[in-house]
Amino acid sequence: MKIKEHDEQLVGKVVLEGTLKLDAPLLVGDGTASMAAARSKDIHVLRNAEGEAFIPGTSLVGVLRDLLGSQSPEMVEEIFGSLETMQSTIQAEDIVFKESKQIFRDGVCIDEYKGSAMQGRKYDYEAIERGAEAALRLVFTLRAFHLAEGTDKIRGDVKDSICFLRDRLAAGIHLGANTSKGMGRTHLVSPVLGYYDFHNSKDVLAWLGTDQPAATDASVQLVEIGSMPLEAPDTFVISATFALCSSLLVRDYQISREGKQIAVMKHSGEAAVIPGSTIKGVLRHRASCILRELGHRSKMLDSLMGCAGDEDKNVKSATEGRIKSRFIVEESYLEEHPEQLREPIVTRNRIDRFTRGVLGNALLNTQPLYQEDNSVGTVKIRFTIRNATEAEVGLALFLLKDLWQGELALGGETSIGRGRLKGIRAEIQYKQDRFVLEENGRVVVGDSSVLADYASALQRKEA
């Protein structure tokens, strides 16, 4: 992009303000993984000098740049700048959580073939609990080339880009680490977008008269909805509701370490939670089995669900062999119909395999989650594939089928029947098509033959 000298004249400021709220736990690491051996957790939350957790402005701007690039690549340079021509128009402040609750999450790497935990691949990390809120402020610096030729009005494509970023923040984005496993989901509450037009003397005085001019004080309020779609057309989304047809137990090891000899269901506040890592791990393992049955190579799975690389191999850089996941799973919070859920303490005995008698000191207490009426949907599962191909859509439909029919169990103690689900309702969106499935699996909205074609596309894909 070529810019003339007079085009660099400062003509205005656009201010975006609102409250950023966490819809899922947030992890922004402090970068001290090498010191983990001397600390209680593998990853600690990034904090400022006052001990407050925060999201660096660089993290936010990086995500926004990627989102705009997926919808309007030609506008990325004008809004976010480039090394060769111009600086970024965006000024982003750190997002500081004045009040937040610290939680701990853990995970383990599962062997793709054996389905068991891998030696030395257990990890623990801190996170900020969902519900935390922080003030968000973005300032866009507009110059003459951002205006329509011969006028003092913002160009349509520039305004659309700024409105898109506001609308995308309001709809929800992912920030921080482990975003493909549902963490870092946030949305902007009550966004206000104001334009300080420096052709207007009142706006100039308002901007210069205070240290931090508010968006609400600008003479022009940008309230129109942007023309860009919030999602790329090749984004595939499944939002499904299930009932528990057996008990569910995703164990909270933090509670057991505090001295309670009982396996308790993991909670987030008052609601039971199925972590995104649990859901994605199960789906990845089943996807691997499906692809092997069809004779496809594992690189299709790595391209879809990501690959962390082989830590045992000597690689030239920390990023070599790594692939970012395009398969995003949201955490599932069991908040709807709480009257249907109960958590009784269940006592079990360990039996000697030879004598068939009870072993001494082998009394097991668990507190799984049960559902009273399995015709009521209590579990919501949502996953998204970015830049999805028809073959990948077909694979996702097979995964939905296995969840729907209770053939794919979630959580722990699945060998004794826990974690099975029953499909109640599902919505599927891909390109311009929308499909709705009811409890019996019948497609009530959309053409079922189109879904069958996607399933066939996976089977036709060359190995």
GROMACS .gro file of N, CA and C in nm, residues 3 70 79 87 94 101 107 200 230 257 274 293 391 409:
model
   42
    3ILE      N    1   0.140   0.526   0.046
    3ILE     CA    2   0.078   0.635   0.120
    3ILE      C    3   0.151   0.764   0.090
   70SER      N    4  -0.906  -1.343   0.850
   70SER     CA    5  -0.986  -1.453   0.796
   70SER      C    6  -1.107  -1.403   0.718
   79ILE      N    7  -0.546  -0.163   0.912
   79ILE     CA    8  -0.587  -0.153   1.052
   79ILE      C    9  -0.472  -0.187   1.147
   87GLN      N   10   0.250   0.204   1.064
   87GLN     CA   11   0.230   0.147   1.196
   87GLN      C   12   0.084   0.111   1.216
   94ASP      N   13  -0.343  -0.328   2.842
   94ASP     CA   14  -0.354  -0.456   2.911
   94ASP      C   15  -0.491  -0.466   2.978
  101LYS      N   16  -1.085  -1.520   4.067
  101LYS     CA   17  -1.065  -1.641   4.148
  101LYS      C   18  -0.970  -1.734   4.075
  107GLY      N   19  -0.422  -3.227   3.355
  107GLY     CA   20  -0.447  -3.307   3.235
  107GLY      C   21  -0.338  -3.410   3.217
  200ASN      N   22  -1.418   1.839   1.398
  200ASN     CA   23  -1.514   1.900   1.489
  200ASN      C   24  -1.438   1.954   1.610
  230LEU      N   25  -1.968  -1.281   1.092
  230LEU     CA   26  -1.879  -1.304   1.206
  230LEU      C   27  -1.796  -1.429   1.188
  257ARG      N   28  -0.691  -3.417   4.692
  257ARG     CA   29  -0.562  -3.385   4.752
  257ARG      C   30  -0.578  -3.307   4.882
  274ILE      N   31  -1.776  -3.042   3.229
  274ILE     CA   32  -1.695  -3.136   3.152
  274ILE      C   33  -1.592  -3.053   3.077
  293GLU      N   34  -0.972  -4.719   1.039
  293GLU     CA   35  -1.063  -4.816   0.977
  293GLU      C   36  -1.083  -4.787   0.828
  391ALA      N   37  -1.468  -3.369   0.371
  391ALA     CA   38  -1.426  -3.493   0.437
  391ALA      C   39  -1.420  -3.473   0.588
  409ALA      N   40  -1.812  -4.266   2.542
  409ALA     CA   41  -1.830  -4.225   2.681
  409ALA      C   42  -1.730  -4.116   2.720
   0.00000   0.00000   0.00000
